[in-house]
Amino acid sequence: QSCHRPAGQRTSPEPGSGGLPEGVEYIPTRKKGKNPMKPVGVAWYSLYARTRLGYLYYQRQVKKARERYPQGHSVPQPYCFPGVKILPIPVLSNNYSYLVIDTGSSQAAVIDPSDPLAVQAAIEEEGVMLEAIFCTHKHWDHSGGNEVLCQKYGSCRVYGSALDAIPQLTNPLTDREKVTVGCLTFEALATPGHTVGHMVYVLDGVPFGIPPCLFSGDLLFLAGCGEPFEGSPETMLTSLDVAMGLGEDTLLWPGHEYALECLTFASLLELDNSALEQKLQWAAQQRQEKRSTCPSTLGEEQTYNPFLRTHRPELQEALGLWQGVGEDPNAFRARVLKEVRRRKDLYQAT
């Protein structure tokens, strides 16, 4: 596989009116590309996230995805930098795992290994040794491969928050704790909301002369944001602000390929956003060719991601929201975020 270097790609349907239960997320996918968080009720989320039934459902999804996408849902596009290689691994119907390699020592870490066979195949093709698994959160579509990979690679450690029931967790992490794999240094940031123990991981780019790399799990997607299943809008806003504090040049590597759907939704909110229009056209071409849309940058995201634009008057006006007299600015932003989330949940991609 040839390597790619991220470039600064800067490149309507009506929202659905069918309501969903409070707190249940609808994430549009292409036909038959099933989302494990499909809107079948709060009870289903509890079963999926907390019981063996969720694991059995995950196994069924893995089997069906392998049959439908034997080569993955997207064309793998490795990104090479001096001393480090990042390989997105397309798994399930729209997830991404990431193999991050210290090319000097051939030591590697994987983020959110959903399908262990796909991850193992990438490890073997690259000829590296898996030393660490970093899990952003407990959901099976992000952690389901932990057990098999730990059995295969005995020295591998599993990192994540102790607040989430992450399978095979060996090394619980706290906020701002750092882990070294070869010459790679990852910092864990607590970003609760999607789950109570959700964490994101930031690869320090300084030793390699590259920007920081944010592996965001289900906190942040290209033009989108995860559902706060286990948190309030205020909690999610705080977590998004933590991510945005990393700097505009930070490369964003999300946990799902939702770009086209999220950008289409965003275009319904801000009709005159030229950055959004260009990115949507670019993403449509990428997905037509089954190419990945990651990474983007946090600077880009601020120009078109409605979940990161809660401070922008044009979005507030489009939503028909105004800050109350004496209302705390962050309380108002949380109210804006809640309304964007509500509309996203009602949105149905055609």
XYZ file of C-alpha atoms in Angstrom:
350
model
C 0.000 0.000 0.000
C 1.266 3.454 -0.827
C 1.277 6.095 1.870
C -0.646 9.324 1.789
C 0.058 12.582 3.534
C -2.906 14.569 4.825
C -3.674 17.555 2.668
C -5.750 20.554 3.634
C -8.857 19.378 1.813
C -11.257 22.259 2.084
C -13.171 21.472 -0.167
C -31.071 19.240 -0.235
C -32.684 16.736 1.441
C -35.293 17.724 4.020
C -34.851 16.580 7.624
C -37.120 13.749 8.652
C -40.002 14.544 10.934
C -40.306 11.189 12.665
C -39.486 11.530 16.376
C -37.179 9.307 18.401
C -37.190 8.499 22.107
C -35.325 11.054 24.224
C -31.623 10.249 24.409
C -31.579 7.797 21.495
C -29.348 8.551 18.545
C -30.095 8.057 14.863
C -26.895 7.934 12.836
C -27.736 7.598 9.145
C -25.733 5.081 7.170
C -25.887 3.763 3.664
C -28.404 1.052 2.939
C -27.836 -2.112 4.953
C -24.920 -0.489 6.797
C -26.346 -1.098 10.244
C -25.480 1.036 13.226
C -25.254 -0.865 16.538
C -26.866 2.124 18.260
C -29.969 1.920 16.044
C -33.001 3.671 17.543
C -34.909 0.864 19.208
C -35.143 2.404 22.645
C -33.260 3.133 25.821
C -33.716 -0.458 26.990
C -31.833 -1.698 23.937
C -28.925 0.622 24.717
C -28.705 -0.832 28.219
C -28.704 -4.365 26.828
C -26.125 -3.527 24.175
C -23.757 -1.681 26.483
C -24.064 -3.709 29.671
C -24.980 -7.336 28.961
C -23.826 -10.431 27.106
C -26.675 -9.910 24.640
C -24.847 -6.848 23.377
C -21.739 -8.930 22.712
C -23.751 -11.530 20.803
C -25.300 -8.783 18.710
C -21.841 -7.368 18.046
C -20.613 -10.795 16.879
C -23.533 -10.985 14.454
C -22.669 -7.540 13.110
C -19.031 -8.549 12.612
C -20.059 -11.659 10.684
C -22.430 -9.757 8.416
C -19.916 -6.961 7.789
C -17.199 -9.472 6.831
C -19.577 -11.020 4.320
C -20.702 -7.704 2.857
C -17.359 -5.878 2.990
C -14.645 -8.541 2.643
C -12.085 -5.810 1.891
C -13.564 -3.302 4.324
C -16.138 -0.558 3.848
C -13.485 1.885 2.578
C -10.192 1.739 0.697
C -7.395 1.730 3.312
C -5.186 4.812 3.038
C -1.995 4.635 5.138
C -0.455 7.939 6.185
C 3.319 8.066 6.542
C 5.324 10.628 8.466
C 9.009 10.577 9.453
C 9.150 7.888 12.150
C 5.443 7.101 12.390
C 2.806 5.476 10.219
C -0.955 5.647 10.792
C -3.100 3.021 9.123
C -6.899 3.423 9.327
C -8.503 -0.037 9.320
C -12.108 -0.032 8.041
C -14.172 -2.439 10.147
C -17.860 -3.336 10.547
C -20.091 -1.217 8.316
C -18.642 2.199 9.196
C -16.131 1.919 12.081
C -12.427 2.667 11.997
C -9.680 1.050 14.042
C -6.244 2.635 13.785
C -2.865 0.927 13.751
C -0.187 3.415 14.813
C 3.378 2.264 14.144
C 6.738 3.455 15.428
C 8.581 2.696 12.198
C 11.974 2.766 13.896
C 11.267 -0.058 16.356
C 8.312 -1.728 14.572
C 6.313 -1.440 17.784
C 2.659 -0.592 17.352
C -0.529 0.365 19.132
C -4.099 -0.053 17.955
C -7.023 2.199 18.811
C -10.476 0.622 19.176
C -9.936 -2.838 17.637
C -13.465 -3.736 16.646
C -12.768 -6.691 14.343
C -9.728 -8.634 15.598
C -9.197 -10.466 12.300
C -8.957 -7.225 10.333
C -6.549 -5.767 12.892
C -4.454 -8.935 12.962
C -4.228 -8.947 9.173
C -2.941 -5.362 9.220
C -0.402 -6.184 11.928
C 0.917 -9.151 9.979
C 1.043 -7.249 6.698
C 3.013 -4.433 8.343
C 5.311 -6.865 10.162
C 5.000 -5.125 13.536
C 4.564 -6.142 17.159
C 1.365 -5.074 18.903
C 2.257 -3.621 22.303
C -0.863 -1.677 23.274
C -4.594 -1.420 22.744
C -6.157 1.958 23.477
C -9.940 1.810 23.933
C -11.907 5.025 23.792
C -14.928 3.424 25.468
C -16.734 0.213 26.321
C -19.115 -0.194 23.376
C -18.538 -3.488 21.599
C -17.998 -1.866 18.210
C -14.893 -0.254 19.726
C -13.688 -2.911 22.170
C -14.955 -6.236 20.830
C -11.574 -7.389 19.517
C -9.644 -6.932 22.766
C -9.878 -10.506 24.017
C -8.790 -12.213 20.798
C -5.885 -9.823 20.264
C -4.675 -10.224 23.852
C -4.650 -13.986 23.376
C -2.696 -13.623 20.134
C -0.211 -11.038 21.421
C 0.686 -11.946 24.993
C 2.682 -8.794 25.796
C -0.099 -6.478 24.674
C -1.626 -4.202 27.324
C -5.150 -2.787 27.210
C -5.582 0.857 28.220
C -8.747 2.795 28.951
C -10.865 4.353 31.649
C -11.729 2.361 34.760
C -15.141 4.066 34.653
C -16.098 2.049 31.560
C -16.395 -1.747 31.579
C -13.716 -2.182 28.907
C -13.044 -5.859 28.102
C -9.612 -7.185 29.159
C -8.584 -3.838 30.659
C -5.102 -4.227 32.167
C -3.962 -0.624 32.632
C -6.635 1.842 33.780
C -5.839 5.422 32.845
C -6.674 8.742 34.438
C -7.142 12.100 32.754
C -3.920 13.497 31.207
C -1.975 10.282 31.844
C 0.637 9.443 29.207
C 1.684 6.078 27.758
C 4.778 5.370 25.659
C 4.955 2.713 22.940
C 8.421 2.719 21.377
C 8.968 6.361 20.436
C 5.228 7.051 20.396
C 3.686 8.984 23.280
C -0.087 8.989 23.743
C -1.946 11.209 26.183
C -5.357 10.121 27.470
C -7.985 12.828 27.894
C -11.190 12.170 29.820
C -14.114 13.177 27.605
C -17.300 11.848 29.242
C -20.705 12.169 27.629
C -21.085 9.402 25.083
C -20.199 7.078 27.949
C -19.235 8.043 31.470
C -15.687 6.805 30.933
C -15.096 7.884 27.352
C -11.493 8.858 26.618
C -9.713 10.191 23.562
C -6.029 9.665 22.803
C -3.593 12.263 21.493
C -0.404 11.196 19.767
C 2.385 13.707 20.439
C 3.609 14.843 17.042
C 6.562 16.937 18.226
C 9.200 14.167 17.987
C 8.167 13.573 14.379
C 7.671 17.183 13.315
C 3.949 16.682 12.696
C 0.769 18.071 14.287
C -0.870 16.266 17.210
C -3.113 13.374 16.195
C -6.469 13.048 17.964
C -8.095 9.616 17.991
C -11.550 10.709 19.005
C -13.641 7.532 19.206
C -17.275 8.572 19.486
C -16.648 12.039 20.881
C -16.137 13.775 17.567
C -16.653 12.832 13.931
C -16.002 14.735 10.737
C -18.847 17.292 10.907
C -20.495 15.323 13.713
C -20.530 14.374 17.364
C -21.468 11.281 19.357
C -24.751 10.974 21.210
C -24.482 11.777 24.942
C -25.910 8.415 26.026
C -24.448 8.774 29.521
C -24.105 12.514 29.917
C -25.825 15.858 29.589
C -25.364 18.500 26.886
C -23.262 20.411 29.410
C -20.989 17.393 29.905
C -20.600 16.862 26.181
C -19.879 20.544 25.577
C -17.100 20.451 28.171
C -15.599 17.361 26.518
C -15.751 18.954 23.064
C -14.009 22.029 24.458
C -11.247 19.794 25.834
C -10.669 18.398 22.355
C -10.760 21.818 20.737
C -8.089 23.035 23.145
C -5.546 20.899 21.271
C -5.085 23.420 18.479
C -6.371 23.992 14.978
C -3.645 21.975 13.241
C -4.511 18.804 15.174
C -5.378 15.899 12.874
C -8.736 14.302 13.649
C -9.058 10.519 13.303
C -12.693 9.643 14.192
C -14.174 6.302 15.170
C -16.722 6.189 12.325
C -17.142 7.031 8.649
C -20.126 9.345 9.024
C -18.789 12.306 7.040
C -21.217 12.370 4.137
C -24.312 12.016 6.317
C -23.088 14.519 8.915
C -22.119 17.094 6.308
C -25.476 16.721 4.555
C -27.258 17.343 7.849
C -25.045 20.328 8.641
C -25.812 21.835 5.234
C -29.482 21.996 6.217
C -28.625 24.206 9.174
C -26.227 26.642 7.517
C -27.312 27.220 3.934
C -24.668 29.848 3.135
C -21.569 28.205 4.591
C -19.096 27.971 1.697
C -16.566 25.859 3.650
C -19.319 23.381 4.435
C -20.485 23.267 0.814
C -16.963 22.588 -0.458
C -16.311 19.887 2.127
C -19.604 18.196 1.296
C -18.732 18.084 -2.397
C -15.302 16.660 -1.585
C -16.738 14.030 0.786
C -19.332 12.966 -1.770
C -16.564 12.312 -4.301
C -14.475 10.436 -1.707
C -17.359 8.181 -0.708
C -18.355 7.557 -4.322
C -14.883 6.073 -4.719
C -15.175 4.311 -1.330
C -12.292 6.341 0.009
C -11.939 7.361 3.622
C -12.637 10.964 4.587
C -10.192 11.017 7.487
C -8.264 12.809 8.713
C -9.607 16.334 8.887
C -8.195 19.016 11.172
C -9.776 20.678 14.186
C -9.366 23.999 12.406
C -11.411 22.708 9.489
C -14.025 21.259 11.801
C -14.664 24.661 13.350
C -15.727 25.973 9.945
C -18.462 23.404 9.254
C -19.155 21.092 12.229
C -22.327 22.419 13.905
C -21.453 20.716 17.189
C -18.315 22.855 17.345
C -20.051 26.065 16.249
C -22.344 26.606 19.225
C -20.662 29.995 19.736
C -21.371 31.183 16.193
C -24.189 33.740 15.793
C -25.083 32.429 12.321
C -25.809 28.959 13.703
C -27.674 30.327 16.709
C -29.842 32.428 14.416
C -30.485 29.475 12.094
C -31.748 27.514 15.095
C -33.890 30.407 16.322
C -32.017 30.648 19.620
C -30.879 33.771 21.444
C -28.942 34.159 24.658
C -31.138 35.176 27.541
C -30.463 38.244 29.652
C -27.987 37.213 32.300
C -27.644 33.710 30.833
C -24.203 32.202 31.273
C -22.471 31.968 27.857
C -21.584 28.291 28.315
C -25.099 27.489 29.507
C -26.380 29.069 26.298
C -23.887 27.105 24.200
C -25.080 23.909 25.889
C -28.626 24.863 24.970
C -27.526 25.365 21.355
C -25.738 22.008 21.408
C -28.862 20.322 22.746
C -30.942 21.757 19.900
C -28.423 20.683 17.250
C -28.446 17.212 18.802
C -32.258 17.126 18.817
C -32.417 18.028 15.154
C -29.712 15.497 14.282
C -31.703 12.786 16.033
C -34.741 13.672 13.949
C -32.793 13.825 10.730
C -33.337 11.015 8.262
C -30.914 10.688 5.383
C -32.578 9.979 2.050
